[in-house]
């Protein structure tokens, strides 16, 4: 009967490892779903903000062209062209900054870009329990 104790503790350790693996997989799937939903919401809000910025730029350019034309200045030449190109460059810089900020917000959901939020603590905990079970089983087999 004493010989069955090491085998039973070994089987318990293996069962615990399998259960921890299933639990970790379920947690990983749930975290991936939450992360995907978060990223989708961020993308939608970023696309809406970009659309609004483009519309505002188009209105600003149209308004500026109208003012320049009312003043008798050609919008395609000289200071009018410089003013419009400055507006477009500023809008492009803001768009690039917004894209960079968006990428940082997406990456902030993870500790590292290489980490897919895999949680190894259940495996480590069960592994240590399994090692403890092996050592006590080995000691009890040596005592026979």
Tab-separated table of N, CA and C in Angstrom:
chain	number	residue	atom	x	y	z
A	1	UNK	N	0.814	-1.189	0.000
A	1	UNK	CA	0.000	0.000	0.000
A	1	UNK	C	0.861	1.259	0.000
A	2	UNK	N	1.970	1.209	0.697
A	2	UNK	CA	2.859	2.372	0.770
A	2	UNK	C	3.475	2.673	-0.596
A	3	UNK	N	3.565	1.651	-1.426
A	3	UNK	CA	4.136	1.851	-2.747
A	3	UNK	C	3.173	2.588	-3.668
A	4	UNK	N	1.896	2.590	-3.355
A	4	UNK	CA	0.908	3.282	-4.173
A	4	UNK	C	0.896	4.791	-3.924
A	5	UNK	N	1.385	5.232	-2.778
A	5	UNK	CA	1.371	6.659	-2.435
A	5	UNK	C	2.208	7.472	-3.425
A	6	UNK	N	3.433	7.049	-3.771
A	6	UNK	CA	4.206	7.830	-4.748
A	6	UNK	C	3.535	7.870	-6.126
A	7	UNK	N	2.947	6.777	-6.533
A	7	UNK	CA	2.270	6.731	-7.830
A	7	UNK	C	1.045	7.643	-7.813
A	8	UNK	N	0.309	7.621	-6.707
A	8	UNK	CA	-0.874	8.471	-6.592
A	8	UNK	C	-0.491	9.945	-6.607
A	9	UNK	N	0.593	10.303	-5.915
A	9	UNK	CA	1.003	11.710	-5.911
A	9	UNK	C	1.496	12.125	-7.296
A	10	UNK	N	2.123	11.212	-8.019
A	10	UNK	CA	2.559	11.494	-9.382
A	10	UNK	C	1.354	11.725	-10.294
A	11	UNK	N	0.350	10.865	-10.182
A	11	UNK	CA	-0.864	11.026	-10.987
A	11	UNK	C	-1.602	12.315	-10.638
A	12	UNK	N	-1.629	12.655	-9.359
A	12	UNK	CA	-2.265	13.907	-8.934
A	12	UNK	C	-1.531	15.103	-9.520
A	13	UNK	N	-0.212	15.048	-9.521
A	13	UNK	CA	0.586	16.134	-10.100
A	13	UNK	C	0.349	16.293	-11.587
A	14	UNK	N	0.281	15.193	-12.303
A	14	UNK	CA	0.017	15.240	-13.744
A	14	UNK	C	-1.381	15.773	-14.016
A	15	UNK	N	-2.358	15.339	-13.236
A	15	UNK	CA	-3.731	15.833	-13.404
A	15	UNK	C	-3.796	17.335	-13.127
A	16	UNK	N	-3.063	17.776	-12.114
A	16	UNK	CA	-3.012	19.208	-11.815
A	16	UNK	C	-2.375	20.001	-12.944
A	17	UNK	N	-1.347	19.433	-13.543
A	17	UNK	CA	-0.680	20.094	-14.674
A	17	UNK	C	-1.623	20.212	-15.862
A	18	UNK	N	-2.372	19.172	-16.152
A	18	UNK	CA	-3.332	19.202	-17.266
A	18	UNK	C	-4.434	20.227	-16.989
A	19	UNK	N	-4.933	20.251	-15.763
A	19	UNK	CA	-5.980	21.217	-15.407
A	19	UNK	C	-5.456	22.640	-15.506
A	20	UNK	N	-4.226	22.852	-15.053
A	20	UNK	CA	-3.636	24.199	-15.140
A	20	UNK	C	-3.446	24.616	-16.592
A	21	UNK	N	-3.068	23.668	-17.421
A	21	UNK	CA	-2.889	23.970	-18.838
A	21	UNK	C	-4.222	24.367	-19.476
A	22	UNK	N	-5.284	23.661	-19.163
A	22	UNK	CA	-6.608	23.997	-19.708
A	22	UNK	C	-7.073	25.354	-19.199
A	23	UNK	N	-6.846	25.620	-17.921
A	23	UNK	CA	-7.237	26.900	-17.347
A	23	UNK	C	-6.437	28.041	-17.988
A	24	UNK	N	-5.154	27.849	-18.167
A	24	UNK	CA	-4.323	28.881	-18.779
A	24	UNK	C	-4.750	29.139	-20.220
A	25	UNK	N	-5.111	28.092	-20.942
A	25	UNK	CA	-5.578	28.242	-22.323
A	25	UNK	C	-6.887	29.030	-22.372
A	26	UNK	N	-7.795	28.720	-21.456
A	26	UNK	CA	-9.070	29.449	-21.408
A	26	UNK	C	-8.843	30.918	-21.058
A	27	UNK	N	-7.945	31.189	-20.112
A	27	UNK	CA	-7.626	32.574	-19.757
A	27	UNK	C	-6.991	33.304	-20.937
A	28	UNK	N	-6.102	32.622	-21.644
A	28	UNK	CA	-5.432	33.243	-22.786
A	28	UNK	C	-6.447	33.589	-23.876
A	29	UNK	N	-7.390	32.676	-24.145
A	29	UNK	CA	-8.425	32.958	-25.145
A	29	UNK	C	-9.287	34.141	-24.735
A	30	UNK	N	-9.655	34.179	-23.471
A	30	UNK	CA	-10.475	35.281	-22.976
A	30	UNK	C	-9.716	36.605	-23.075
A	31	UNK	N	-8.450	36.605	-22.727
A	31	UNK	CA	-7.645	37.819	-22.824
A	31	UNK	C	-7.492	38.260	-24.273
A	32	UNK	N	-7.347	37.315	-25.178
A	32	UNK	CA	-7.237	37.658	-26.593
A	32	UNK	C	-8.527	38.289	-27.104
A	33	UNK	N	-9.675	37.767	-26.662
A	33	UNK	CA	-10.955	38.341	-27.079
A	33	UNK	C	-11.116	39.763	-26.549
A	34	UNK	N	-10.759	39.971	-25.288
A	34	UNK	CA	-10.855	41.305	-24.690
A	34	UNK	C	-9.928	42.265	-25.431
A	35	UNK	N	-8.703	41.816	-25.723
A	35	UNK	CA	-7.738	42.654	-26.429
A	35	UNK	C	-8.231	42.969	-27.842
A	36	UNK	N	-8.805	41.989	-28.518
A	36	UNK	CA	-9.312	42.215	-29.879
A	36	UNK	C	-10.469	43.217	-29.870
A	37	UNK	N	-11.371	43.096	-28.895
A	37	UNK	CA	-12.476	44.059	-28.786
A	37	UNK	C	-11.958	45.456	-28.502
A	38	UNK	N	-10.976	45.556	-27.622
A	38	UNK	CA	-10.393	46.859	-27.286
A	38	UNK	C	-9.738	47.479	-28.517
A	39	UNK	N	-8.972	46.678	-29.246
A	39	UNK	CA	-8.307	47.191	-30.445
A	39	UNK	C	-9.321	47.615	-31.501
A	40	UNK	N	-10.401	46.862	-31.649
A	40	UNK	CA	-11.433	47.226	-32.623
A	40	UNK	C	-12.088	48.547	-32.246
A	41	UNK	N	-12.376	48.739	-30.974
A	41	UNK	CA	-12.960	50.004	-30.534
A	41	UNK	C	-11.996	51.160	-30.754
A	42	UNK	N	-10.717	50.935	-30.461
A	42	UNK	CA	-9.724	51.986	-30.685
A	42	UNK	C	-9.601	52.319	-32.168
A	43	UNK	N	-9.638	51.301	-33.024
A	43	UNK	CA	-9.546	51.542	-34.470
A	43	UNK	C	-10.737	52.363	-34.967
A	44	UNK	N	-11.933	52.004	-34.504
A	44	UNK	CA	-13.124	52.738	-34.921
A	44	UNK	C	-13.056	54.202	-34.490
A	45	UNK	N	-12.661	54.437	-33.253
A	45	UNK	CA	-12.580	55.824	-32.783
A	45	UNK	C	-11.474	56.576	-33.506
A	46	UNK	N	-10.371	55.896	-33.818
A	46	UNK	CA	-9.278	56.540	-34.546
A	46	UNK	C	-9.698	56.869	-35.976
A	47	UNK	N	-10.419	55.964	-36.622
A	47	UNK	CA	-10.893	56.217	-37.988
A	47	UNK	C	-11.892	57.368	-38.017
A	48	UNK	N	-12.766	57.439	-37.021
A	48	UNK	CA	-13.734	58.534	-36.948
A	48	UNK	C	-13.028	59.869	-36.738
A	49	UNK	N	-12.042	59.885	-35.863
A	49	UNK	CA	-11.289	61.119	-35.626
A	49	UNK	C	-10.532	61.546	-36.886
A	50	UNK	N	-9.959	60.590	-37.607
A	50	UNK	CA	-9.242	60.911	-38.851
A	50	UNK	C	-10.207	61.463	-39.901
A	51	UNK	N	-11.404	60.878	-39.987
A	51	UNK	CA	-12.395	61.370	-40.942
A	51	UNK	C	-12.794	62.802	-40.608
A	52	UNK	N	-13.003	63.080	-39.336
A	52	UNK	CA	-13.359	64.433	-38.923
A	52	UNK	C	-12.240	65.430	-39.218
A	53	UNK	N	-10.987	65.002	-39.003
A	53	UNK	CA	-9.853	65.894	-39.306
A	53	UNK	C	-9.770	66.181	-40.800
A	54	UNK	N	-10.007	65.157	-41.629
A	54	UNK	CA	-9.967	65.365	-43.085
A	54	UNK	C	-11.063	66.328	-43.535
A	55	UNK	N	-12.259	66.163	-42.959
A	55	UNK	CA	-13.357	67.063	-43.311
A	55	UNK	C	-13.049	68.498	-42.887
A	56	UNK	N	-12.483	68.657	-41.697
A	56	UNK	CA	-12.152	69.988	-41.220
A	56	UNK	C	-11.058	70.618	-42.089
A	57	UNK	N	-10.081	69.814	-42.516
A	57	UNK	CA	-9.035	70.326	-43.401
A	57	UNK	C	-9.634	70.767	-44.731
A	58	UNK	N	-10.527	69.954	-45.279
A	58	UNK	CA	-11.154	70.322	-46.556
A	58	UNK	C	-11.942	71.622	-46.407
A	59	UNK	N	-12.671	71.783	-45.308
A	59	UNK	CA	-13.424	73.031	-45.081
A	59	UNK	C	-12.481	74.217	-44.911
A	60	UNK	N	-11.385	74.008	-44.178
A	60	UNK	CA	-10.423	75.093	-43.961
A	60	UNK	C	-9.778	75.512	-45.269
A	61	UNK	N	-9.404	74.551	-46.094
A	61	UNK	CA	-8.782	74.870	-47.383
A	61	UNK	C	-9.774	75.594	-48.284
A	62	UNK	N	-11.006	75.117	-48.315
A	62	UNK	CA	-12.024	75.780	-49.141
A	62	UNK	C	-12.263	77.202	-48.653
A	63	UNK	N	-12.337	77.377	-47.355
A	63	UNK	CA	-12.542	78.706	-46.789
A	63	UNK	C	-11.356	79.622	-47.098
A	64	UNK	N	-10.164	79.113	-46.979
A	64	UNK	CA	-8.962	79.905	-47.259
A	64	UNK	C	-8.900	80.280	-48.728
A	65	UNK	N	-9.205	79.336	-49.590
A	65	UNK	CA	-9.219	79.653	-51.033
A	65	UNK	C	-10.245	80.748	-51.346
A	66	UNK	N	-11.414	80.655	-50.708
A	66	UNK	CA	-12.456	81.657	-50.946
A	66	UNK	C	-11.998	83.028	-50.459
A	67	UNK	N	-11.363	83.081	-49.297
A	67	UNK	CA	-10.878	84.366	-48.780
A	67	UNK	C	-9.790	84.949	-49.667
A	68	UNK	N	-8.887	84.052	-50.120
A	68	UNK	CA	-7.817	84.534	-51.007
A	68	UNK	C	-8.393	85.045	-52.320
A	69	UNK	N	-9.354	84.309	-52.853
A	69	UNK	CA	-9.966	84.736	-54.122
A	69	UNK	C	-10.723	86.050	-53.946
A	70	UNK	N	-11.358	86.215	-52.785
A	70	UNK	CA	-12.079	87.473	-52.524
A	70	UNK	C	-11.114	88.636	-52.401
A	71	UNK	N	-9.915	88.357	-51.964
A	71	UNK	CA	-8.905	89.406	-51.826
A	71	UNK	C	-8.137	89.648	-53.113
A	72	UNK	N	-8.429	88.873	-54.131
A	72	UNK	CA	-7.761	89.047	-55.412
A	72	UNK	C	-6.438	88.316	-55.516
A	73	UNK	N	-6.169	87.413	-54.605
A	73	UNK	CA	-4.906	86.659	-54.620
A	73	UNK	C	-5.202	85.265	-55.159
A	74	UNK	N	-4.357	84.776	-56.053
A	74	UNK	CA	-4.524	83.426	-56.593
A	74	UNK	C	-4.085	82.397	-55.556
A	75	UNK	N	-4.905	81.393	-55.331
A	75	UNK	CA	-4.605	80.368	-54.336
A	75	UNK	C	-3.529	79.398	-54.805
A	76	UNK	N	-3.263	79.381	-56.091
A	76	UNK	CA	-2.279	78.449	-56.637
A	76	UNK	C	-0.896	79.042	-56.776
A	77	UNK	N	-0.716	80.311	-56.446
A	77	UNK	CA	0.577	80.975	-56.639
A	77	UNK	C	0.964	81.757	-55.398
A	78	UNK	N	2.253	81.942	-55.220
A	78	UNK	CA	2.795	82.825	-54.194
A	78	UNK	C	2.390	82.473	-52.779
A	79	UNK	N	1.975	83.532	-52.044
A	79	UNK	CA	1.662	83.355	-50.625
A	79	UNK	C	0.429	82.482	-50.420
A	80	UNK	N	-0.511	82.514	-51.345
A	80	UNK	CA	-1.696	81.667	-51.244
A	80	UNK	C	-1.324	80.199	-51.308
A	81	UNK	N	-0.450	79.852	-52.240
A	81	UNK	CA	-0.002	78.463	-52.358
A	81	UNK	C	0.799	78.050	-51.132
A	82	UNK	N	1.619	78.964	-50.605
A	82	UNK	CA	2.411	78.660	-49.412
A	82	UNK	C	1.500	78.433	-48.209
A	83	UNK	N	0.473	79.261	-48.095
A	83	UNK	CA	-0.477	79.102	-46.993
A	83	UNK	C	-1.200	77.763	-47.070
A	84	UNK	N	-1.675	77.394	-48.252
A	84	UNK	CA	-2.390	76.122	-48.406
A	84	UNK	C	-1.467	74.922	-48.193
A	85	UNK	N	-0.247	75.008	-48.711
A	85	UNK	CA	0.678	73.881	-48.512
A	85	UNK	C	1.057	73.761	-47.031
A	86	UNK	N	1.139	74.895	-46.331
A	86	UNK	CA	1.409	74.846	-44.888
A	86	UNK	C	0.285	74.173	-44.128
A	87	UNK	N	-0.956	74.476	-44.523
A	87	UNK	CA	-2.101	73.822	-43.888
A	87	UNK	C	-2.067	72.314	-44.119
A	88	UNK	N	-1.748	71.915	-45.348
A	88	UNK	CA	-1.694	70.483	-45.665
A	88	UNK	C	-0.559	69.789	-44.924
A	89	UNK	N	0.600	70.431	-44.829
A	89	UNK	CA	1.727	69.833	-44.111
A	89	UNK	C	1.415	69.683	-42.628
A	90	UNK	N	0.779	70.699	-42.061
A	90	UNK	CA	0.404	70.620	-40.651
A	90	UNK	C	-0.595	69.492	-40.412
A	91	UNK	N	-1.537	69.331	-41.328
A	91	UNK	CA	-2.519	68.254	-41.208
A	91	UNK	C	-1.843	66.887	-41.321
A	92	UNK	N	-0.881	66.753	-42.225
A	92	UNK	CA	-0.150	65.490	-42.369
A	92	UNK	C	0.653	65.184	-41.103
A	93	UNK	N	1.275	66.214	-40.513
A	93	UNK	CA	2.045	66.009	-39.277
A	93	UNK	C	1.127	65.571	-38.141
A	94	UNK	N	-0.045	66.195	-38.039
A	94	UNK	CA	-1.000	65.792	-37.007
A	94	UNK	C	-1.489	64.368	-37.231
A	95	UNK	N	-1.702	64.008	-38.488
A	95	UNK	CA	-2.155	62.646	-38.812
A	95	UNK	C	-1.086	61.619	-38.436
A	96	UNK	N	0.185	61.933	-38.739
A	96	UNK	CA	1.281	61.024	-38.375
A	96	UNK	C	1.390	60.878	-36.858
A	97	UNK	N	1.255	61.996	-36.141
A	97	UNK	CA	1.308	61.941	-34.680
A	97	UNK	C	0.138	61.132	-34.130
A	98	UNK	N	-1.027	61.294	-34.730
A	98	UNK	CA	-2.199	60.533	-34.294
A	98	UNK	C	-2.010	59.040	-34.549
A	99	UNK	N	-1.440	58.692	-35.705
A	99	UNK	CA	-1.185	57.283	-36.003
A	99	UNK	C	-0.182	56.678	-35.020
A	100	UNK	N	0.843	57.462	-34.672
A	100	UNK	CA	1.840	56.979	-33.721
A	100	UNK	C	1.208	56.803	-32.339
A	101	UNK	N	0.385	57.752	-31.946
A	101	UNK	CA	-0.308	57.662	-30.656
A	101	UNK	C	-1.234	56.437	-30.633
A	102	UNK	N	-1.902	56.185	-31.746
A	102	UNK	CA	-2.788	55.020	-31.844
A	102	UNK	C	-1.992	53.724	-31.696
A	103	UNK	N	-0.848	53.643	-32.369
A	103	UNK	CA	-0.009	52.442	-32.265
A	103	UNK	C	0.460	52.233	-30.828
A	104	UNK	N	0.788	53.313	-30.143
A	104	UNK	CA	1.215	53.193	-28.747
A	104	UNK	C	0.067	52.741	-27.848
A	105	UNK	N	-1.136	53.230	-28.125
A	105	UNK	CA	-2.293	52.814	-27.328
A	105	UNK	C	-2.583	51.331	-27.535
A	106	UNK	N	-2.429	50.858	-28.761
A	106	UNK	CA	-2.647	49.427	-29.030
A	106	UNK	C	-1.587	48.599	-28.312
A	107	UNK	N	-0.340	49.041	-28.387
A	107	UNK	CA	0.745	48.288	-27.764
A	107	UNK	C	0.683	48.356	-26.244
A	108	UNK	N	0.027	49.356	-25.687
A	108	UNK	CA	-0.041	49.509	-24.230
A	108	UNK	C	-0.844	48.393	-23.576
A	109	UNK	N	-1.667	47.698	-24.346
A	109	UNK	CA	-2.446	46.599	-23.789
A	109	UNK	C	-1.593	45.398	-23.458
A	110	UNK	N	-0.363	45.369	-23.948
A	110	UNK	CA	0.549	44.257	-23.680
A	110	UNK	C	1.785	44.772	-22.977
A	111	UNK	N	2.386	43.931	-22.166
A	111	UNK	CA	3.605	44.339	-21.481
A	111	UNK	C	4.747	44.473	-22.464
A	112	UNK	N	4.731	43.679	-23.512
A	112	UNK	CA	5.772	43.694	-24.520
A	112	UNK	C	5.138	43.328	-25.851
A	113	UNK	N	5.723	43.807	-26.928
A	113	UNK	CA	5.198	43.446	-28.241
A	113	UNK	C	5.412	41.961	-28.528
A	114	UNK	N	6.394	41.362	-27.855
A	114	UNK	CA	6.668	39.945	-28.054
A	114	UNK	C	5.805	39.063	-27.165
A	115	UNK	N	5.182	39.660	-26.151
A	115	UNK	CA	4.385	38.902	-25.191
A	115	UNK	C	2.931	38.896	-25.635
A	116	UNK	N	2.384	37.728	-25.881
A	116	UNK	CA	0.974	37.603	-26.237
A	116	UNK	C	0.128	37.390	-24.999
A	117	UNK	N	0.590	37.911	-23.891
A	117	UNK	CA	-0.087	37.814	-22.603
A	117	UNK	C	-0.271	36.362	-22.180
A	118	UNK	N	0.739	35.576	-22.431
A	118	UNK	CA	0.712	34.197	-21.952
A	118	UNK	C	1.096	34.206	-20.484
A	119	UNK	N	0.306	33.586	-19.679
A	119	UNK	CA	0.545	33.573	-18.250
A	119	UNK	C	1.092	32.205	-17.866
A	120	UNK	N	2.330	32.165	-17.419
A	120	UNK	CA	2.973	30.897	-17.101
A	120	UNK	C	2.905	30.549	-15.623
A	121	UNK	N	2.341	31.411	-14.800
A	121	UNK	CA	2.336	31.144	-13.361
A	121	UNK	C	1.608	29.851	-12.988
A	122	UNK	N	0.482	29.481	-13.639
A	122	UNK	CA	-0.116	28.190	-13.269
A	122	UNK	C	0.808	27.017	-13.555
A	123	UNK	N	1.555	27.098	-14.665
A	123	UNK	CA	2.468	26.009	-14.992
A	123	UNK	C	3.620	25.946	-13.994
A	124	UNK	N	4.100	27.097	-13.591
A	124	UNK	CA	5.201	27.128	-12.630
A	124	UNK	C	4.743	26.572	-11.292
A	125	UNK	N	3.544	26.973	-10.862
A	125	UNK	CA	3.010	26.502	-9.585
A	125	UNK	C	2.817	24.981	-9.611
A	126	UNK	N	2.203	24.467	-10.666
A	126	UNK	CA	1.960	23.026	-10.755
A	126	UNK	C	3.278	22.277	-10.941
A	127	UNK	N	4.204	22.873	-11.688
A	127	UNK	CA	5.510	22.244	-11.863
A	127	UNK	C	6.245	22.097	-10.548
A	128	UNK	N	6.176	23.130	-9.707
A	128	UNK	CA	6.837	23.026	-8.401
A	128	UNK	C	6.149	21.982	-7.525
A	129	UNK	N	4.814	21.921	-7.608
A	129	UNK	CA	4.095	20.891	-6.849
A	129	UNK	C	4.459	19.498	-7.356
A	130	UNK	N	4.599	19.365	-8.673
A	130	UNK	CA	4.965	18.082	-9.255
A	130	UNK	C	6.383	17.689	-8.838
A	131	UNK	N	7.295	18.661	-8.827
A	131	UNK	CA	8.667	18.373	-8.408
A	131	UNK	C	8.708	17.956	-6.950
A	132	UNK	N	7.917	18.617	-6.116
A	132	UNK	CA	7.842	18.231	-4.701
A	132	UNK	C	7.296	16.812	-4.569
A	133	UNK	N	6.276	16.503	-5.364
A	133	UNK	CA	5.711	15.145	-5.346
A	133	UNK	C	6.720	14.114	-5.805
A	134	UNK	N	7.506	14.432	-6.862
A	134	UNK	CA	8.529	13.511	-7.343
A	134	UNK	C	9.587	13.268	-6.264
A	135	UNK	N	10.036	14.340	-5.626
A	135	UNK	CA	11.094	14.168	-4.630
A	135	UNK	C	10.604	13.340	-3.438
A	136	UNK	N	9.365	13.605	-2.985
A	136	UNK	CA	8.858	12.807	-1.857
A	136	UNK	C	8.613	11.365	-2.293
A	137	UNK	N	8.177	11.165	-3.540
A	137	UNK	CA	7.971	9.801	-4.050
A	137	UNK	C	9.304	9.071	-4.149
A	138	UNK	N	10.310	9.777	-4.604
A	138	UNK	CA	11.623	9.172	-4.754
A	138	UNK	C	12.188	8.804	-3.383
A	139	UNK	N	12.009	9.714	-2.398
A	139	UNK	CA	12.488	9.437	-1.051
A	139	UNK	C	11.755	8.211	-0.451
A	140	UNK	N	10.455	8.125	-0.684
A	140	UNK	CA	9.716	7.005	-0.116
A	140	UNK	C	10.097	5.688	-0.806
A	141	UNK	N	10.445	5.761	-2.096
A	141	UNK	CA	10.909	4.542	-2.784
A	141	UNK	C	12.290	4.117	-2.282
A	142	UNK	N	13.132	5.100	-1.917
A	142	UNK	CA	14.453	4.766	-1.388
A	142	UNK	C	14.356	4.181	0.011
A	143	UNK	N	13.337	4.584	0.762
A	143	UNK	CA	13.169	4.091	2.135
A	143	UNK	C	12.674	2.641	2.174
A	144	UNK	N	12.196	2.122	1.050
A	144	UNK	CA	11.702	0.741	1.048
A	144	UNK	C	12.838	-0.172	1.096
